[in-house]
Amino acid sequence: MAGRFISFEGIDGSGKSTQARRLAQALSDLGHSVVLTREPGGSAGAEEIRRLVLEGETDRWSAETEILLFTAARRDHLEKTIRPALARGDIVISDRFADSTRIFQGITRGDLTQTVDSLHALMIGVEPDLTILIDLDPAEGLARATARAGKEMRFEDMGLAFQTLARAGFLDLAKRHDRFRVIDGARIPDLVAEDVLGAALAGAMAR
Ligand code: ADP
Ligand code: TYD
C-alpha cells in the first residue's frame, strides 16, 4: 500500500467525504500512514481558490475559467501535499481529483474534454492508482447535499439536469479506465464502507 494514491469521485452528496474519511480511518487502524485530503483544496493556496470557485452565483465563472482555477488549485495541492506524502511512502486519499474536472468542467456545459485533457497533461500529469466512484441517483444526492446546505452551493445550484449529466459522465469514464471501481452509494454507510475497503485492499494485492 505504501505510496499509493486513491481518489474518491461522484456527484455531490453521493457520500464520498464520509467514505474517504472512513477508509482513511480503516487503513490507519491497519497501521498505514495515511494522508486524507480533498479538492478543491488540500493545501493552503488551493483552499483559497476553493472559496472562489464554490461560493457565489452559478454564473460567476465560465466553464473555461473554472478549468484554469481548478487546475491551478490542483497543481498547488500536488506540489505541497500529494507529491511529498507519496515520496514519504504514505497512502494519499483525496476526496475528488482530476476526474471531477473532466466531468464538471469537461462535459456538463458543452464539450471541453480536449481543453481539460491538454491542460491536465501540461500541468498535472498524474492519475490515482485507484479511483473509487460512489454511484448514486442524482435526486438522492441533491437531497442529501441540500440538507447540509451551507455557503458552498454553487454547483448544487446548477440543478438536477447538471448532476444527472455528471453521473452519466462518471460512469462512462469508469468504463474506460481500469483504475476505477464503481460502488453503489444507495446503501447504509457501513455496507458502502465494507466495499470501499475491499476495493482498496484488493487493489493493493493486485500490484
Ligand atoms: P459528498 O462528499 O459526496 O458530498 P457526504 O459524505 O458529505 O457526501 O454526504 C452527504 C450527506 O449525506 C451528509 O449529510 C452525510 O451524512 C449523508 N450520507 C453520507 N453517506 C450516506 C449514506 N450511505 N446514506 C445516507 N446518507 C448518507
Ligand atoms: P466537494 O467539496 O467534493 O462537494 P460535495 O461534497 O458537495 O461533493 O466539491 C465541491 C464542488 O466542486 C462539487 O460540486 C464539484 C466541484 N468540482 C468541480 O466542478 N471541478 C473540480 O475539478 C473539482 C475538484 C470539484
Short mmCIF file of C-alpha atoms and ligand atoms in Angstrom, two decimals:
data_model
loop_
_atom_site.label_atom_id
_atom_site.label_comp_id
_atom_site.label_asym_id
_atom_site.label_seq_id
_atom_site.Cartn_x
_atom_site.Cartn_y
_atom_site.Cartn_z
CA MET A 1 0.00 0.00 0.00
CA ALA A 2 2.95 2.36 0.55
CA GLY A 3 2.97 5.35 -1.79
CA ARG A 4 -0.49 4.59 -3.15
CA PHE A 5 -2.76 7.33 -4.42
CA ILE A 6 -6.51 6.73 -4.05
CA SER A 7 -9.20 9.19 -5.17
CA PHE A 8 -12.93 9.32 -4.48
CA GLU A 9 -15.32 10.64 -7.12
CA GLY A 10 -19.04 11.00 -7.57
CA ILE A 11 -21.81 13.56 -7.77
CA ASP A 12 -22.49 15.98 -4.93
CA GLY A 13 -23.99 14.26 -1.89
CA SER A 14 -23.00 10.76 -3.04
CA GLY A 15 -21.21 10.10 0.25
CA LYS A 16 -17.60 10.50 -0.93
CA SER A 17 -16.41 12.54 2.04
CA THR A 18 -17.98 10.13 4.52
CA GLN A 19 -16.37 7.18 2.78
CA ALA A 20 -12.98 8.84 2.25
CA ARG A 21 -12.86 9.55 5.98
CA ARG A 22 -13.86 6.00 6.87
CA LEU A 23 -11.29 4.46 4.53
CA ALA A 24 -8.56 6.70 5.97
CA GLN A 25 -9.50 5.55 9.47
CA ALA A 26 -9.66 1.87 8.48
CA LEU A 27 -6.26 1.95 6.78
CA SER A 28 -4.61 3.79 9.66
CA ASP A 29 -6.13 1.25 12.06
CA LEU A 30 -4.31 -1.37 9.95
CA GLY A 31 -1.05 0.50 10.67
CA HIS A 32 -0.63 2.51 7.47
CA SER A 33 0.39 6.17 7.30
CA VAL A 34 -2.48 7.93 5.60
CA VAL A 35 -2.91 11.49 4.37
CA LEU A 36 -6.58 12.39 3.87
CA THR A 37 -7.02 15.38 1.62
CA ARG A 38 -9.58 16.99 -0.69
CA GLU A 39 -10.16 19.04 -3.81
CA PRO A 40 -10.61 21.80 -4.48
CA GLY A 41 -8.22 22.41 -1.61
CA GLY A 42 -5.76 20.24 0.26
CA SER A 43 -3.06 22.92 0.54
CA ALA A 44 -3.19 26.49 1.85
CA GLY A 45 -3.20 28.10 -1.60
CA ALA A 46 -5.70 25.66 -3.04
CA GLU A 47 -8.07 26.23 -0.10
CA GLU A 48 -8.07 29.94 -1.00
CA ILE A 49 -9.01 29.08 -4.59
CA ARG A 50 -11.74 26.78 -3.19
CA ARG A 51 -13.67 29.75 -1.87
CA LEU A 52 -13.52 31.49 -5.23
CA VAL A 53 -14.95 28.54 -7.13
CA LEU A 54 -17.53 27.15 -4.70
CA GLU A 55 -19.19 30.29 -3.39
CA GLY A 56 -21.29 32.86 -5.20
CA GLU A 57 -23.58 32.90 -8.21
CA THR A 58 -23.69 29.93 -10.59
CA ASP A 59 -22.64 32.19 -13.50
CA ARG A 60 -19.71 33.70 -11.59
CA TRP A 61 -17.18 31.82 -13.78
CA SER A 62 -17.39 30.24 -17.22
CA ALA A 63 -16.50 26.56 -17.55
CA GLU A 64 -13.22 27.60 -19.23
CA THR A 65 -12.21 29.88 -16.34
CA GLU A 66 -13.14 27.12 -13.89
CA ILE A 67 -10.80 24.71 -15.69
CA LEU A 68 -7.94 27.15 -15.07
CA LEU A 69 -8.89 27.74 -11.42
CA PHE A 70 -9.38 24.05 -10.53
CA THR A 71 -6.16 23.13 -12.32
CA ALA A 72 -4.24 25.89 -10.53
CA ALA A 73 -5.59 24.60 -7.21
CA ARG A 74 -4.68 21.02 -8.18
CA ARG A 75 -1.12 22.00 -9.13
CA ASP A 76 -0.58 23.58 -5.71
CA HIS A 77 -2.19 20.57 -3.98
CA LEU A 78 0.11 18.24 -5.93
CA GLU A 79 3.27 20.23 -5.16
CA LYS A 80 2.60 20.94 -1.49
CA THR A 81 0.66 17.91 -0.26
CA ILE A 82 0.32 14.92 -2.62
CA ARG A 83 3.85 14.51 -4.00
CA PRO A 84 5.61 14.95 -0.63
CA ALA A 85 3.25 12.42 1.01
CA LEU A 86 3.74 9.82 -1.74
CA ALA A 87 7.51 10.38 -1.56
CA ARG A 88 7.39 9.58 2.18
CA GLY A 89 5.56 6.34 1.34
CA ASP A 90 2.21 7.46 2.77
CA ILE A 91 -1.14 6.45 1.32
CA VAL A 92 -2.87 9.53 -0.11
CA ILE A 93 -6.67 9.55 -0.13
CA SER A 94 -8.15 12.50 -1.98
CA ASP A 95 -11.83 13.44 -1.89
CA ARG A 96 -12.01 14.33 -5.64
CA PHE A 97 -9.15 14.79 -8.13
CA ALA A 98 -8.80 15.40 -11.88
CA ASP A 99 -11.81 13.26 -12.90
CA SER A 100 -14.02 15.92 -11.30
CA THR A 101 -12.67 18.50 -13.75
CA ARG A 102 -13.10 16.02 -16.66
CA ILE A 103 -16.77 15.76 -15.71
CA PHE A 104 -17.95 19.02 -14.14
CA GLN A 105 -15.99 21.31 -16.48
CA GLY A 106 -15.33 18.89 -19.37
CA ILE A 107 -18.80 17.67 -20.28
CA THR A 108 -21.61 19.27 -18.28
CA ARG A 109 -21.64 22.63 -20.10
CA GLY A 110 -20.60 21.71 -23.64
CA ASP A 111 -17.70 19.58 -24.77
CA LEU A 112 -14.47 20.90 -23.28
CA THR A 113 -12.84 17.48 -22.95
CA GLN A 114 -9.84 18.37 -25.14
CA THR A 115 -9.14 21.54 -23.16
CA VAL A 116 -9.31 19.69 -19.84
CA ASP A 117 -7.11 16.85 -21.08
CA SER A 118 -4.50 19.17 -22.62
CA LEU A 119 -4.18 21.30 -19.52
CA HIS A 120 -4.03 18.18 -17.32
CA ALA A 121 -1.21 16.73 -19.45
CA LEU A 122 0.68 20.02 -19.32
CA MET A 123 0.26 20.88 -15.63
CA ILE A 124 -0.65 17.75 -13.63
CA GLY A 125 0.25 14.56 -15.50
CA VAL A 126 -0.55 12.07 -12.74
CA GLU A 127 -3.53 9.79 -12.15
CA PRO A 128 -4.52 7.94 -8.99
CA ASP A 129 -3.64 4.23 -8.67
CA LEU A 130 -7.25 3.58 -7.68
CA THR A 131 -10.40 5.67 -8.10
CA ILE A 132 -13.49 4.80 -6.09
CA LEU A 133 -16.63 6.07 -7.81
CA ILE A 134 -19.53 6.26 -5.36
CA ASP A 135 -22.56 5.99 -7.62
CA LEU A 136 -25.89 7.45 -6.55
CA ASP A 137 -29.15 8.65 -8.09
CA PRO A 138 -28.75 12.45 -8.59
CA ALA A 139 -32.09 13.30 -6.94
CA GLU A 140 -30.96 11.45 -3.80
CA GLY A 141 -27.54 13.14 -3.95
CA LEU A 142 -29.08 16.60 -4.29
CA ALA A 143 -31.48 15.91 -1.42
CA ARG A 144 -28.56 14.92 0.82
CA ALA A 145 -26.40 17.87 -0.30
CA THR A 146 -29.26 20.36 0.13
CA ALA A 147 -30.00 19.03 3.62
CA ARG A 148 -26.49 20.05 4.75
CA ALA A 149 -26.60 23.30 2.72
CA GLY A 150 -24.02 25.98 3.52
CA LYS A 151 -22.17 28.63 1.56
CA GLU A 152 -20.57 26.18 -0.89
CA MET A 153 -23.65 25.62 -3.05
CA ARG A 154 -22.58 26.95 -6.46
CA PHE A 155 -22.52 23.53 -8.12
CA GLU A 156 -25.56 22.14 -6.30
CA ASP A 157 -27.41 25.24 -7.54
CA MET A 158 -26.72 24.16 -11.13
CA GLY A 159 -29.51 21.64 -10.60
CA LEU A 160 -30.67 18.11 -11.25
CA ALA A 161 -30.01 18.04 -15.02
CA PHE A 162 -26.40 19.07 -14.35
CA GLN A 163 -25.90 16.34 -11.70
CA THR A 164 -27.60 13.78 -13.99
CA LEU A 165 -25.12 14.54 -16.78
CA ALA A 166 -22.30 14.33 -14.25
CA ARG A 167 -23.41 10.90 -13.01
CA ALA A 168 -23.56 9.50 -16.56
CA GLY A 169 -20.18 11.06 -17.33
CA PHE A 170 -18.55 9.46 -14.28
CA LEU A 171 -19.99 6.02 -15.17
CA ASP A 172 -18.72 6.37 -18.72
CA LEU A 173 -15.24 7.40 -17.52
CA ALA A 174 -15.22 4.38 -15.17
CA LYS A 175 -15.90 2.05 -18.09
CA ARG A 176 -12.91 3.41 -19.99
CA HIS A 177 -10.26 3.26 -17.24
CA ASP A 178 -9.15 0.17 -15.28
CA ARG A 179 -8.27 2.22 -12.19
CA PHE A 180 -11.98 2.76 -11.37
CA ARG A 181 -14.14 0.70 -9.01
CA VAL A 182 -17.84 1.63 -9.02
CA ILE A 183 -19.60 1.25 -5.67
CA ASP A 184 -23.33 1.55 -5.05
CA GLY A 185 -23.78 4.51 -2.67
CA ALA A 186 -27.53 3.98 -2.08
CA ARG A 187 -27.00 1.77 0.97
CA ILE A 188 -26.22 2.38 4.62
CA PRO A 189 -22.72 3.82 5.16
CA ASP A 190 -21.42 0.59 6.83
CA LEU A 191 -22.15 -1.51 3.74
CA VAL A 192 -20.65 1.07 1.39
CA ALA A 193 -17.54 1.26 3.60
CA GLU A 194 -17.11 -2.51 3.51
CA ASP A 195 -16.99 -2.49 -0.30
CA VAL A 196 -14.66 0.51 -0.34
CA LEU A 197 -12.15 -1.16 1.99
CA GLY A 198 -12.42 -4.37 -0.05
CA ALA A 199 -11.60 -2.46 -3.24
CA ALA A 200 -8.64 -0.68 -1.63
CA LEU A 201 -7.15 -3.90 -0.24
CA ALA A 202 -7.80 -5.88 -3.46
CA GLY A 203 -6.07 -3.16 -5.47
CA ALA A 204 -3.02 -3.39 -3.23
CA MET A 205 -2.83 -7.21 -3.57
CA ALA A 206 -3.04 -6.97 -7.36
CA ARG A 207 0.06 -4.78 -7.54
P1 ADP B 1 -20.23 14.05 -0.61
O1 ADP B 1 -18.87 14.27 -0.06
O2 ADP B 1 -20.23 13.07 -1.74
O3 ADP B 1 -20.97 15.30 -0.95
P2 ADP B 1 -21.01 13.37 2.11
O4 ADP B 1 -20.21 12.23 2.59
O5 ADP B 1 -20.65 14.74 2.58
O6 ADP B 1 -21.09 13.34 0.51
O7 ADP B 1 -22.53 13.06 2.45
C1 ADP B 1 -23.57 13.98 2.13
C2 ADP B 1 -24.66 13.87 3.20
O8 ADP B 1 -25.28 12.60 3.15
C3 ADP B 1 -24.11 14.02 4.62
O9 ADP B 1 -25.07 14.69 5.39
C4 ADP B 1 -23.93 12.58 5.08
O10 ADP B 1 -24.07 12.45 6.47
C5 ADP B 1 -25.05 11.87 4.34
N1 ADP B 1 -24.66 10.48 3.95
C6 ADP B 1 -23.42 10.03 3.62
N2 ADP B 1 -23.46 8.71 3.29
C7 ADP B 1 -24.76 8.33 3.39
C8 ADP B 1 -25.45 7.07 3.17
N3 ADP B 1 -24.79 5.97 2.75
N4 ADP B 1 -26.77 7.07 3.35
C9 ADP B 1 -27.44 8.19 3.74
N5 ADP B 1 -26.86 9.38 3.99
C10 ADP B 1 -25.54 9.47 3.81
P1 TYD B 2 -16.95 18.86 -2.85
O1 TYD B 2 -16.40 19.68 -1.75
O2 TYD B 2 -16.45 17.47 -3.02
O3 TYD B 2 -18.52 18.92 -2.72
P2 TYD B 2 -19.57 17.79 -2.41
O4 TYD B 2 -19.20 17.26 -1.04
O5 TYD B 2 -20.86 18.53 -2.44
O6 TYD B 2 -19.47 16.75 -3.49
O7 TYD B 2 -16.75 19.58 -4.22
C1 TYD B 2 -17.28 20.85 -4.39
C2 TYD B 2 -17.76 21.07 -5.78
O8 TYD B 2 -16.68 21.33 -6.66
C3 TYD B 2 -18.54 19.93 -6.38
O9 TYD B 2 -19.82 20.41 -6.74
C4 TYD B 2 -17.79 19.57 -7.62
C5 TYD B 2 -16.94 20.77 -7.90
N1 TYD B 2 -15.69 20.48 -8.59
C6 TYD B 2 -15.56 20.79 -9.94
O10 TYD B 2 -16.51 21.29 -10.55
N2 TYD B 2 -14.38 20.55 -10.57
C7 TYD B 2 -13.30 20.02 -9.92
O11 TYD B 2 -12.22 19.81 -10.54
C8 TYD B 2 -13.44 19.69 -8.53
C9 TYD B 2 -12.28 19.11 -7.78
C10 TYD B 2 -14.65 19.95 -7.90
#
